[in-house]
XYZ file of C-alpha atoms in Angstrom:
773
model
C -25.745 -14.345 8.877
C -27.279 -14.272 5.388
C -30.552 -13.050 6.883
C -28.904 -9.664 7.358
C -27.698 -9.447 3.731
C -29.826 -7.747 1.099
C -31.174 -9.782 -1.801
C -29.130 -7.654 -4.192
C -25.909 -8.437 -2.335
C -26.777 -12.144 -2.165
C -27.283 -12.258 -5.917
C -24.130 -10.273 -6.520
C -22.077 -12.516 -4.254
C -23.128 -15.645 -6.128
C -22.412 -13.997 -9.484
C -19.019 -12.852 -8.198
C -18.050 -16.368 -7.138
C -19.364 -18.000 -10.342
C -18.051 -15.666 -13.034
C -16.042 -15.514 -15.201
C -14.843 -18.786 -13.714
C -15.741 -20.508 -10.427
C -13.930 -19.527 -7.257
C -11.424 -16.822 -6.351
C -8.051 -18.524 -6.871
C -5.830 -19.941 -9.571
C -2.305 -21.332 -9.762
C 0.141 -19.748 -12.186
C 3.641 -20.917 -13.071
C 6.425 -18.498 -12.216
C 8.864 -19.953 -14.748
C 8.523 -20.269 -18.538
C 7.130 -23.508 -19.954
C 7.276 -22.596 -23.607
C 9.419 -25.364 -25.081
C 10.822 -28.813 -24.501
C 13.873 -27.530 -22.630
C 11.685 -25.601 -20.207
C 9.745 -28.775 -19.567
C 12.968 -30.723 -19.058
C 14.126 -28.166 -16.489
C 10.775 -27.916 -14.708
C 10.100 -31.640 -14.590
C 11.973 -34.729 -15.694
C 14.960 -34.984 -15.850
C 16.073 -31.547 -14.565
C 13.905 -31.540 -11.485
C 15.973 -34.389 -10.048
C 18.854 -31.994 -9.501
C 16.722 -29.785 -7.253
C 15.405 -32.846 -5.406
C 18.917 -34.116 -4.709
C 20.002 -30.711 -3.452
C 17.128 -30.654 -0.932
C 17.786 -34.232 0.133
C 21.392 -33.241 0.889
C 20.407 -29.995 2.632
C 16.722 -29.539 3.622
C 17.135 -25.755 3.955
C 17.594 -25.642 0.163
C 13.817 -26.118 -0.073
C 13.507 -22.445 0.871
C 15.412 -21.319 -2.228
C 14.448 -24.053 -4.713
C 10.686 -24.278 -4.046
C 7.785 -22.034 -3.075
C 7.654 -23.497 0.438
C 8.949 -20.472 2.343
C 6.275 -18.242 0.833
C 3.470 -20.799 1.021
C 0.897 -20.978 3.825
C -1.885 -23.497 4.395
C -5.253 -22.109 5.490
C -6.753 -25.125 7.255
C -10.322 -25.559 8.504
C -12.846 -28.235 9.315
C -15.708 -25.725 9.067
C -16.965 -26.224 12.599
C -17.096 -22.524 13.596
C -17.401 -20.337 10.510
C -18.001 -16.736 11.524
C -21.708 -15.981 11.531
C -22.588 -19.376 10.036
C -21.550 -21.877 12.702
C -20.822 -25.532 11.976
C -21.425 -25.659 8.210
C -18.778 -28.276 7.503
C -15.555 -28.215 5.487
C -17.023 -28.088 1.961
C -19.330 -25.149 2.688
C -16.446 -23.323 4.385
C -14.297 -23.412 1.227
C -15.403 -19.963 -0.082
C -14.300 -18.459 3.231
C -10.912 -20.175 3.066
C -10.419 -19.075 -0.540
C -11.240 -15.561 0.632
C -8.606 -15.855 3.324
C -6.112 -16.955 0.683
C -6.927 -13.905 -1.437
C -6.272 -11.604 1.535
C -2.872 -13.201 2.177
C -1.899 -12.609 -1.445
C -3.393 -9.134 -1.781
C -2.006 -7.667 1.406
C 1.306 -9.485 1.855
C 2.203 -11.315 -1.360
C 1.930 -14.719 0.354
C 0.772 -17.760 -1.637
C -1.842 -19.998 -0.050
C -3.402 -23.404 -0.503
C -6.762 -23.605 1.251
C -7.227 -27.038 2.810
C -10.653 -28.099 4.064
C -10.457 -31.240 6.196
C -13.432 -33.515 6.865
C -12.334 -34.384 10.401
C -13.643 -33.313 13.812
C -11.619 -35.625 16.024
C -8.774 -33.620 17.566
C -6.154 -36.350 17.365
C -6.850 -37.214 13.732
C -7.080 -33.551 12.713
C -3.724 -32.857 14.325
C -2.183 -35.820 12.512
C -3.516 -34.602 9.155
C -2.171 -31.076 9.567
C 1.172 -32.112 11.043
C 1.788 -34.378 8.058
C 1.645 -31.297 5.791
C 4.807 -29.715 7.212
C 7.046 -30.566 4.227
C 4.733 -28.567 1.937
C 4.320 -25.298 3.825
C 6.225 -22.493 5.492
C 3.351 -21.828 7.876
C -0.111 -22.995 8.977
C -3.089 -20.686 9.492
C -5.842 -22.486 11.380
C -9.277 -21.076 10.672
C -12.851 -21.493 11.872
C -12.318 -24.483 14.181
C -14.654 -24.433 17.159
C -13.647 -24.055 20.795
C -12.429 -25.714 22.904
C -11.033 -28.121 20.260
C -9.189 -25.271 18.536
C -7.041 -24.692 21.630
C -6.041 -28.335 21.733
C -5.351 -28.517 17.999
C -3.118 -25.456 17.996
C -1.321 -26.441 21.173
C -0.441 -29.914 19.862
C 0.571 -28.677 16.415
C 2.914 -26.065 17.866
C 4.643 -28.807 19.811
C 4.933 -31.125 16.799
C 5.720 -28.715 13.968
C 8.801 -26.610 13.324
C 6.937 -23.933 11.329
C 4.558 -21.182 12.507
C 1.095 -22.379 13.501
C -1.355 -19.555 14.071
C -5.060 -19.786 14.863
C -6.165 -16.442 13.472
C -9.605 -16.512 15.082
C -7.803 -16.405 18.418
C -4.633 -14.434 17.976
C -5.526 -12.142 15.072
C -8.482 -10.760 17.002
C -6.400 -10.605 20.184
C -3.640 -8.557 18.565
C -6.054 -5.951 17.186
C -7.842 -5.796 20.541
C -4.467 -5.384 22.242
C -3.674 -2.385 20.031
C -7.090 -0.830 20.649
C -6.732 -1.298 24.406
C -3.214 0.190 24.349
C -4.388 3.350 22.619
C -7.666 3.689 24.525
C -5.880 3.479 27.859
C -3.360 6.075 26.679
C -6.199 8.455 25.794
C -7.990 7.766 29.082
C -4.818 8.119 31.175
C -5.157 4.628 32.644
C -2.670 1.817 33.335
C -3.332 -1.686 32.071
C -2.364 -3.287 35.401
C -5.030 -1.237 37.176
C -8.043 -1.552 34.866
C -11.067 -3.765 35.426
C -11.929 -5.922 32.388
C -15.267 -7.640 31.835
C -15.695 -10.125 28.985
C -18.916 -11.412 27.473
C -18.104 -14.641 25.688
C -15.529 -17.301 26.496
C -14.785 -18.814 23.119
C -11.491 -19.009 21.296
C -11.239 -15.318 20.392
C -12.321 -14.010 23.789
C -9.918 -16.174 25.768
C -7.050 -15.400 23.386
C -7.757 -11.675 23.837
C -7.667 -12.017 27.598
C -4.491 -14.089 27.502
C -2.757 -11.492 25.366
C -3.938 -8.635 27.592
C -2.476 -10.512 30.564
C 0.834 -10.824 28.718
C 0.671 -7.058 28.118
C 0.272 -6.393 31.846
C -3.383 -6.901 32.799
C -3.921 -8.723 36.104
C -5.997 -11.897 36.197
C -7.732 -10.845 39.399
C -9.094 -7.803 37.558
C -10.665 -9.875 34.757
C -14.264 -11.092 34.917
C -15.622 -13.510 32.297
C -19.254 -14.244 31.475
C -20.783 -16.624 28.935
C -24.169 -18.149 28.178
C -24.177 -19.708 31.685
C -23.346 -16.407 33.378
C -20.226 -15.483 35.348
C -17.275 -17.881 35.253
C -16.731 -18.550 38.958
C -14.772 -21.009 41.043
C -16.672 -24.257 41.416
C -18.871 -23.835 38.351
C -19.398 -27.114 36.501
C -21.505 -26.230 33.469
C -19.702 -25.431 30.191
C -16.265 -25.264 31.819
C -12.881 -26.277 30.441
C -9.275 -25.833 31.546
C -8.733 -22.731 29.380
C -11.789 -20.935 30.709
C -11.165 -21.989 34.299
C -8.051 -19.777 34.449
C -10.377 -16.771 34.757
C -12.774 -18.195 37.325
C -13.407 -15.725 40.164
C -14.211 -16.468 43.804
C -17.512 -14.593 43.819
C -21.217 -14.943 44.372
C -22.013 -12.663 41.422
C -23.679 -14.524 38.575
C -24.651 -12.090 35.788
C -23.027 -9.604 33.445
C -25.076 -6.821 34.975
C -23.594 -7.545 38.385
C -19.915 -7.580 37.333
C -19.993 -4.669 34.840
C -20.062 -1.949 37.499
C -16.856 0.086 37.470
C -15.457 -1.763 34.460
C -12.905 0.131 32.372
C -13.063 -2.309 29.445
C -15.917 -4.371 28.075
C -14.804 -7.131 25.715
C -17.713 -8.601 23.789
C -17.312 -11.671 21.616
C -20.690 -13.225 22.265
C -24.129 -12.215 20.954
C -26.153 -9.207 19.879
C -27.567 -6.782 22.437
C -26.268 -8.471 25.584
C -24.777 -5.187 26.829
C -27.642 -2.936 27.909
C -27.484 0.884 28.135
C -28.052 0.739 31.886
C -24.973 -1.502 32.184
C -22.875 0.955 30.180
C -23.897 3.760 32.541
C -22.373 1.803 35.434
C -18.958 1.455 33.786
C -15.905 3.492 34.843
C -14.803 6.855 33.470
C -13.926 6.930 29.736
C -14.701 3.243 29.234
C -13.594 1.205 26.238
C -16.392 -0.890 24.741
C -15.277 -3.632 22.365
C -18.598 -4.891 20.987
C -17.237 -7.390 18.469
C -20.115 -9.796 17.822
C -20.865 -9.952 14.081
C -22.929 -8.887 12.287
C -24.861 -7.433 15.230
C -22.705 -6.219 18.135
C -23.386 -6.575 21.844
C -24.497 -2.941 21.771
C -24.796 -0.556 18.851
C -22.302 2.328 19.036
C -25.004 5.000 18.883
C -26.843 3.378 21.795
C -23.653 3.092 23.843
C -22.684 6.691 23.103
C -26.096 7.956 24.145
C -25.687 6.185 27.469
C -22.059 7.236 27.900
C -20.819 10.108 25.702
C -17.286 9.589 27.021
C -17.105 5.950 25.840
C -14.631 4.735 23.196
C -16.221 2.070 21.016
C -14.941 -0.633 18.676
C -16.979 -3.121 16.650
C -16.303 -5.796 14.078
C -18.285 -3.925 11.434
C -16.917 -1.838 8.584
C -19.744 0.722 8.768
C -18.558 2.031 12.149
C -15.227 3.540 13.196
C -12.627 1.354 14.921
C -13.311 -1.880 13.064
C -11.518 -4.830 14.664
C -10.651 -6.744 11.515
C -8.120 -9.568 11.504
C -6.812 -8.510 8.086
C -5.097 -5.690 9.981
C -2.491 -8.152 11.179
C -2.474 -11.782 10.032
C -0.936 -11.239 6.559
C 1.849 -9.099 7.957
C 2.589 -11.316 10.932
C 3.057 -14.240 8.557
C 5.101 -12.010 6.216
C 7.555 -11.210 8.985
C 7.615 -14.786 10.298
C 8.182 -16.339 6.869
C 10.879 -13.829 5.933
C 13.066 -14.965 8.839
C 11.968 -18.612 8.549
C 10.579 -18.535 12.087
C 9.878 -21.868 13.731
C 6.855 -20.474 15.579
C 4.862 -17.324 16.256
C 5.476 -16.608 19.923
C 4.276 -14.075 22.492
C 7.127 -11.675 21.734
C 6.148 -11.566 18.059
C 2.500 -10.960 18.918
C 3.426 -8.190 21.359
C 5.570 -6.571 18.672
C 2.601 -6.621 16.316
C 0.383 -5.004 18.969
C 2.885 -2.203 19.467
C 3.368 -1.614 15.735
C -0.385 -1.390 15.097
C -0.983 0.910 18.056
C 1.809 3.249 16.941
C 0.580 3.327 13.334
C -2.855 4.498 14.495
C -1.178 7.622 15.874
C 0.298 8.583 12.488
C -1.502 10.761 9.928
C -3.828 8.636 7.750
C -2.690 7.686 4.252
C -4.222 8.477 0.857
C -5.066 4.812 0.172
C -7.103 4.670 3.377
C -8.956 7.815 2.382
C -9.792 6.436 -1.050
C -11.051 3.180 0.448
C -13.182 4.953 3.036
C -14.688 7.799 1.054
C -12.034 10.477 1.389
C -12.440 11.320 5.082
C -10.390 9.706 7.842
C -10.118 10.977 11.418
C -6.953 11.780 13.336
C -5.886 9.534 16.199
C -8.442 9.698 18.966
C -11.558 7.950 20.285
C -12.875 7.534 16.725
C -9.546 6.223 15.436
C -7.929 3.887 17.954
C -6.679 1.429 15.342
C -5.628 1.762 11.686
C -7.954 1.000 8.819
C -7.479 -2.374 7.102
C -6.522 -0.741 3.779
C -3.661 1.296 5.209
C -0.670 0.312 3.023
C 1.734 1.092 5.846
C 0.590 -1.910 7.878
C 3.049 -4.250 6.163
C 5.827 -1.664 6.521
C 5.333 -1.488 10.301
C 4.184 -4.962 11.347
C 6.350 -7.316 9.253
C 9.707 -5.802 10.340
C 8.544 -5.614 13.961
C 7.545 -9.290 13.927
C 10.754 -10.312 12.143
C 12.895 -8.458 14.692
C 10.980 -10.010 17.590
C 11.493 -13.472 16.092
C 15.223 -12.817 15.830
C 15.493 -11.390 19.342
C 13.527 -14.284 20.844
C 15.665 -16.888 19.076
C 13.096 -18.510 16.767
C 14.391 -17.115 13.454
C 16.279 -19.668 11.328
C 17.327 -17.050 8.742
C 17.794 -13.670 10.430
C 17.584 -10.537 8.291
C 20.986 -8.858 8.021
C 19.934 -5.570 6.441
C 16.615 -4.181 7.658
C 16.900 -1.124 5.429
C 17.012 -3.391 2.386
C 14.146 -5.443 3.852
C 12.071 -2.295 4.331
C 12.803 -1.338 0.722
C 11.544 -4.715 -0.483
C 8.311 -4.284 1.485
C 7.898 -0.745 0.225
C 8.299 -2.004 -3.314
C 5.530 -4.528 -2.726
C 3.205 -1.848 -1.375
C 3.631 0.808 -4.008
C 5.187 -1.144 -6.900
C 7.130 2.050 -7.567
C 9.285 1.516 -4.497
C 12.380 0.040 -6.152
C 12.583 2.148 -9.268
C 11.836 5.382 -7.407
C 14.331 4.740 -4.610
C 17.356 6.425 -6.265
C 15.362 9.585 -6.875
C 13.992 9.671 -3.346
C 17.500 9.200 -1.945
C 18.843 12.055 -4.082
C 15.921 14.302 -3.193
C 16.387 13.709 0.550
C 20.051 14.673 0.339
C 19.163 18.117 -1.062
C 15.416 18.853 -0.779
C 13.998 21.495 -3.090
C 11.045 23.870 -3.015
C 8.207 22.446 -5.095
C 5.151 24.526 -5.892
C 1.824 22.747 -6.449
C -0.702 24.687 -8.530
C -3.753 22.816 -7.232
C -2.992 23.231 -3.540
C -6.613 22.786 -2.451
C -6.908 19.324 -4.036
C -7.010 16.435 -1.569
C -4.393 14.445 -3.477
C -1.977 17.352 -3.425
C -2.502 17.842 0.304
C -1.889 14.165 0.990
C 1.168 14.280 -1.239
C 2.428 17.314 0.679
C 2.061 15.377 3.929
C 4.076 12.486 2.497
C 6.679 14.836 0.999
C 7.190 16.478 4.392
C 7.403 13.120 6.166
C 9.854 11.762 3.571
C 11.933 14.931 3.712
C 12.233 15.269 -0.064
C 10.932 18.815 -0.562
C 9.495 21.945 0.990
C 5.971 22.135 -0.466
C 4.460 25.408 -1.620
C 0.693 25.167 -2.054
C -1.431 27.624 -3.998
C -4.771 27.914 -2.246
C -7.026 29.950 -0.052
C -5.846 29.669 3.570
C -9.278 28.983 5.061
C -10.030 26.285 2.482
C -6.637 24.625 2.846
C -6.833 24.650 6.643
C -10.377 23.243 6.703
C -9.527 20.464 4.286
C -6.351 19.500 6.124
C -8.460 19.009 9.238
C -11.155 17.173 7.290
C -8.665 14.721 5.818
C -6.895 14.155 9.119
C -3.548 15.580 7.973
C -1.126 17.069 10.488
C 0.920 19.460 8.303
C 0.556 23.175 9.010
C 1.085 26.209 6.804
C 4.227 28.099 7.757
C 5.645 25.230 9.759
C 5.622 22.429 7.188
C 4.751 24.156 3.928
C 4.385 27.610 2.423
C 1.125 28.965 1.079
C 0.388 31.383 -1.740
C -3.049 32.915 -1.356
C -4.264 33.807 -4.871
C -6.745 36.289 -3.420
C -4.270 38.235 -1.301
C -0.532 37.834 -1.773
C 1.855 40.780 -1.148
C 3.816 39.861 -4.273
C 0.802 40.239 -6.543
C 1.982 43.371 -8.391
C 5.475 41.984 -8.858
C 4.052 38.708 -10.174
C 1.836 40.593 -12.654
C 4.855 42.554 -13.884
C 6.898 39.367 -14.308
C 4.039 37.697 -16.160
C 3.704 40.620 -18.572
C 7.439 40.634 -19.167
C 7.394 36.930 -20.001
C 4.132 36.691 -21.952
C 3.250 40.266 -22.936
C 4.092 39.630 -26.586
C 2.200 36.317 -26.595
C -1.306 37.730 -26.458
C -1.441 38.533 -22.728
C -2.739 42.065 -22.017
C -2.278 43.858 -18.659
C -5.949 43.294 -17.777
C -5.700 39.604 -18.629
C -2.481 39.312 -16.617
C -4.106 40.832 -13.535
C -7.117 38.527 -13.833
C -5.107 35.342 -14.447
C -2.765 36.148 -11.566
C -5.786 36.015 -9.245
C -7.618 33.088 -10.820
C -5.245 30.677 -12.597
C -3.014 28.698 -10.209
C -0.822 27.335 -13.010
C 0.009 30.893 -14.091
C 0.830 31.819 -10.482
C 2.998 28.711 -10.054
C 4.841 29.272 -13.329
C 5.608 32.895 -12.443
C 6.818 31.843 -8.988
C 9.127 29.302 -10.631
C 10.378 31.852 -13.160
C 11.157 34.362 -10.389
C 13.071 31.776 -8.359
C 10.508 31.542 -5.542
C 10.326 27.788 -6.205
C 12.704 25.193 -7.649
C 10.130 23.080 -9.484
C 6.466 23.147 -10.456
C 3.766 20.491 -10.511
C 0.322 21.081 -12.008
C -2.316 19.228 -14.040
C -4.141 17.434 -11.227
C -7.169 19.341 -12.494
C -7.926 20.701 -15.958
C -6.733 20.037 -19.512
C -3.144 19.111 -20.272
C -2.872 21.490 -23.246
C -4.127 24.437 -21.196
C -1.410 23.926 -18.589
C 1.179 23.416 -21.325
C 0.248 26.731 -22.946
C 1.001 28.623 -19.726
C 4.284 26.808 -19.155
C 5.288 27.462 -22.755
C 4.465 31.186 -22.459
C 6.039 31.766 -19.043
C 8.790 29.177 -18.506
C 9.666 28.431 -22.099
C 11.978 25.736 -23.419
C 15.564 25.135 -22.355
C 18.442 26.434 -24.506
C 18.989 24.232 -27.534
C 15.517 22.660 -27.269
C 13.005 23.255 -30.066
C 9.868 22.091 -28.276
C 8.512 20.112 -25.366
C 7.902 16.378 -25.292
C 6.478 14.026 -22.664
C 7.806 10.735 -21.351
C 5.671 8.384 -19.256
C 6.909 5.551 -17.076
C 4.844 2.383 -16.668
C 5.790 -0.137 -13.996
C 4.445 -3.631 -14.682
C 4.961 -7.088 -13.239
C 7.254 -7.704 -16.228
C 9.410 -4.630 -15.664
C 9.501 -0.874 -16.115
C 9.303 0.984 -19.426
C 9.642 4.641 -20.427
C 7.434 5.656 -23.372
C 7.666 8.862 -25.454
C 6.059 11.072 -26.671
C 2.790 10.207 -24.923
C 1.168 13.656 -24.648
C 2.490 16.478 -26.843
C 3.908 16.063 -30.387
C 1.388 14.642 -32.887
C 3.883 13.648 -35.570
C 7.484 14.406 -34.571
C 10.167 14.675 -37.232
C 13.203 12.414 -37.338
C 15.303 15.163 -35.769
C 12.740 15.665 -33.016
C 12.691 11.926 -32.309
C 16.474 11.870 -32.012
C 16.382 14.865 -29.657
C 13.606 13.219 -27.676
C 15.657 10.046 -27.246
C 18.594 12.030 -25.854
C 16.332 13.887 -23.401
C 14.741 10.621 -22.290
C 18.158 9.103 -21.630
C 19.086 12.005 -19.338
C 15.961 11.490 -17.216
C 16.205 7.701 -17.176
C 19.755 7.849 -15.799
C 18.426 9.843 -12.837
C 16.500 6.700 -11.878
C 19.817 4.853 -11.657
C 18.948 2.980 -14.863
C 21.101 2.749 -17.963
C 18.832 3.552 -20.921
C 18.356 0.986 -23.668
C 16.465 2.781 -26.410
C 14.282 1.242 -29.102
C 12.849 3.344 -31.920
C 9.577 1.568 -32.589
C 7.763 1.050 -35.873
C 5.570 -1.448 -37.693
C 8.746 -2.152 -39.685
C 11.482 -4.427 -38.400
C 14.960 -3.307 -39.541
C 13.913 -2.414 -43.068
C 11.120 -4.939 -43.540
C 8.853 -2.116 -44.756
C 9.529 1.150 -46.549
C 6.706 3.420 -45.422
C 7.161 7.063 -44.502
C 6.988 6.336 -40.766
C 9.557 3.539 -41.057
C 11.918 5.784 -42.987
C 11.435 8.497 -40.353
C 12.520 6.164 -37.555
C 15.473 4.937 -39.638
C 16.626 8.522 -40.183
C 16.113 9.291 -36.491
C 18.461 6.458 -35.561
C 21.171 7.830 -37.858
C 20.815 11.273 -36.319
C 20.834 9.823 -32.811
C 24.069 7.930 -33.466
C 25.700 11.101 -34.743
C 24.625 13.111 -31.720
C 25.037 10.492 -28.984
C 27.110 7.578 -30.289
C 27.556 6.095 -26.800
C 23.821 5.549 -26.272
C 22.659 1.944 -26.528
C 19.933 2.371 -29.124
C 18.582 0.735 -32.248
C 15.637 0.761 -34.634
C 13.438 0.863 -36.504
C 11.966 -2.230 -34.870
C 8.717 -3.817 -33.841
C 7.679 -3.870 -30.183
C 8.300 -7.597 -29.664
C 11.828 -7.216 -31.029
C 12.410 -4.317 -28.643
C 11.360 -6.367 -25.631
C 12.927 -9.717 -26.565
C 16.576 -10.372 -27.350
C 15.584 -13.707 -28.893
C 13.133 -12.100 -31.345
C 15.589 -9.344 -32.160
C 18.459 -11.738 -32.818
C 16.356 -13.565 -35.370
C 15.713 -10.312 -37.228
C 19.130 -8.668 -36.805
C 21.815 -10.523 -34.813
C 24.133 -7.512 -35.064
C 21.758 -5.125 -33.300
C 23.420 -2.505 -31.104
C 20.731 -3.101 -28.460
C 21.310 -5.856 -25.892
C 18.616 -7.281 -23.660
C 15.143 -5.802 -23.377
C 14.711 -2.139 -24.223
C 13.509 0.071 -21.380
C 12.982 3.306 -23.376
C 10.439 3.025 -26.179
C 10.240 5.938 -28.629
C 7.130 5.719 -30.797
C 6.618 7.394 -34.178
C 3.476 9.426 -33.382
C 1.478 10.784 -30.467
C -1.383 8.408 -31.298
C 0.887 5.370 -31.149
C 2.605 6.450 -27.944
C -0.547 7.374 -26.051
C -2.392 4.230 -27.132
C 0.566 2.053 -26.098
C 0.769 3.850 -22.762
C -2.946 3.432 -22.035
C -2.916 -0.238 -23.060
C 0.076 -0.953 -20.822
C -1.467 0.928 -17.919
C -4.822 -0.845 -18.102
C -4.212 -4.302 -19.566
C -0.963 -4.948 -17.708
C -2.329 -3.342 -14.523
C 0.706 -1.069 -14.692
C 1.510 1.732 -12.301
C 2.059 4.987 -14.225
C 4.582 7.640 -13.225
C 4.430 10.966 -14.997
C 4.093 12.262 -17.577
C 7.576 13.766 -17.259
C 7.794 16.967 -19.266
C 10.953 17.080 -21.383
C 12.544 20.363 -22.409
C 11.307 23.141 -20.079
C 13.785 25.859 -19.108
C 13.010 25.105 -15.464
C 11.602 21.870 -13.953
C 7.853 21.917 -14.599
C 5.588 18.891 -14.920
C 1.967 18.503 -15.957
C 0.204 15.512 -14.445
C -3.220 14.161 -15.415
C -6.526 14.181 -13.481
C -6.276 10.408 -12.869
C -3.098 10.794 -10.805
C -3.094 9.579 -7.196
C -1.416 11.223 -4.228
C 1.363 8.667 -4.501
C 1.778 9.659 -8.137
C 2.164 13.289 -7.075
C 4.799 12.258 -4.522
C 6.710 10.296 -7.162
C 6.720 13.257 -9.531
C 7.855 15.513 -6.693
C 10.974 13.385 -6.344
C 11.509 13.520 -10.123
C 11.159 17.316 -10.094
C 13.482 17.850 -7.122
C 16.227 15.722 -8.662
C 15.806 17.489 -12.008
C 16.106 20.889 -10.302
C 19.202 19.758 -8.464
C 20.806 18.493 -11.680
C 19.944 21.726 -13.484
C 21.504 23.809 -10.724
C 24.650 21.684 -10.811
C 24.890 22.057 -14.594
C 24.552 25.828 -14.310
C 27.138 25.892 -11.533
C 29.623 23.964 -13.653
C 28.951 26.155 -16.679
C 29.517 29.277 -14.580
C 32.781 27.901 -13.229
C 34.225 27.331 -16.706
C 36.486 30.102 -18.047
C 34.908 32.399 -20.600
C 36.372 32.380 -24.100
C 37.608 35.647 -25.609
């Protein structure tokens, strides 16, 4: 295997594993251990209480320990992919890698366990004895036929899921590929002829699963290093392989391949010859899964049969059969219902979920991982890409439901909507905090205009916005460019049907828009000639005028260009809301510790005390739209009068003004950041503080301080940013930054729609109130 790796990659791989510390895993405590009491709770004597609870009721282990989210990846290193029998110690980097994938893709904790044992009986005894520690067992890289025996015995002895991923992970992805390929070819699975090259663990598991999906054994032909598996053959036979023995005098792959609809290769490089491919049936599916060199290269197969659909195990070709597509999510679903096993119904549910996902429009995360271009469902896209974040959202619930319906779930899920929300939160990290806004936006979708409508991120956001039903997108862009890029990125939305399009080069409202622009900005340095030019060339100007005229309910710009340039146009055209002196910006950062709103991160260099008080009130209004009660801290280097600098006095004065204007707000200051985030620290400085718990709205004294804090939180805490949210415009308008992702655009769309809805409701209520004489 390493012979096919460049010297540069070899060197890089060793450096990666060595630095900055050896290996790829670490164990971190999930509870504080900062003082003697913490230690007493975590260990002696407090731990005895948890032990006694489990002794009285073993199911308490699920809620008092990590067991129900802990999987063992177990190997003896006898069949490591591409490396063979390298032994348990040498296999450890692979098992650590498997552990990383579990955690990255499904949030599952893993201990990798390498066992120096090749005897089946003793290996089974070792693994079975681990049941009290784990919620599930993932067997890995154990050679055939021993792997069949090991898994079979463990499933009988253990009351937790046991899953040999080399077998079933590959089989599930193959099952999805076959499902979709047959749909495209117009064939039925019970009628197709299947020829397999290879009869190891993965190949036989694939065939077994295809049989459970409807394939007929008499239509399956298996070949291995000894040739065709036929009745009466003695060499290299076992009871698992013998199931597929045919009564035939044919002895080679070349003899049995004629008329085949599916070739399943899990054997060796170049065993499938072009002349064999030419003899296959119409629109054949070729699964050439040997790694790193497949049974036939896709370009060679396609030259022989242009109508062939081709899958490999390699990432540099379309249709990669990669086990990471399923194993983390199958375990996620199984663990979440405390399944006692992973059965055929659960595997079939995973096959169906994966096949159906491949037919959906590709996601932004997939595009970023694969260079920005992903094909629509078809021969080049039979299965999803491994980085598609929707995999967990489709597979885990499907597996959990199948476990419940087949009677192997010890803790059935009562509310699948809530379960889906929890998975969505894991995927995007913004899932929980954004949910109230998405729910509000869906109940009354608005029209949101996107200035940079030709940008890929905006297009992907528009696709998601349409699918989520939160807004009617309006894109500014040239029709030919937009249409070509939608096709290039594999997006299914269409202008007119799913979104509206403003063509800056030819829009019938051009003269009216110019007139509106001059009316709004004619006394702000905009001449008629400049207005006509900008209305053809500046999408933010076009979007702002559309918003001002009522052709849209909210505006989003800033994906390209400078923040201050966009702000200038919004200031000149939209202006500030009544009673507002100037704009401000609030940014949300979502971290593993919680979510925090910071202001002003982008606009006011050195706000006055009055401006800070106004800013705090505006922030509170927006924060409540997230379903969160604001707890506001006015930050400073001073802690409740510990210093008497100008900035400290400014924040002190701001607090007094804030309490006059909004006495019901939970707010305090001036205070240091640690006091804002810790009740314990704050109580030591000022036990009578009006702020309780950790602050979630942090108002900083200057633009420098706010922006630096925001950037530190975003990078050092690996935080997910939302925003910036523009405070104070007369109509909902938001300026994003060039680093925003498509998901970030979607999040801000929900913010904008809810803001527009609230503004309309406020205007409606004001209009309904009787006028005073």
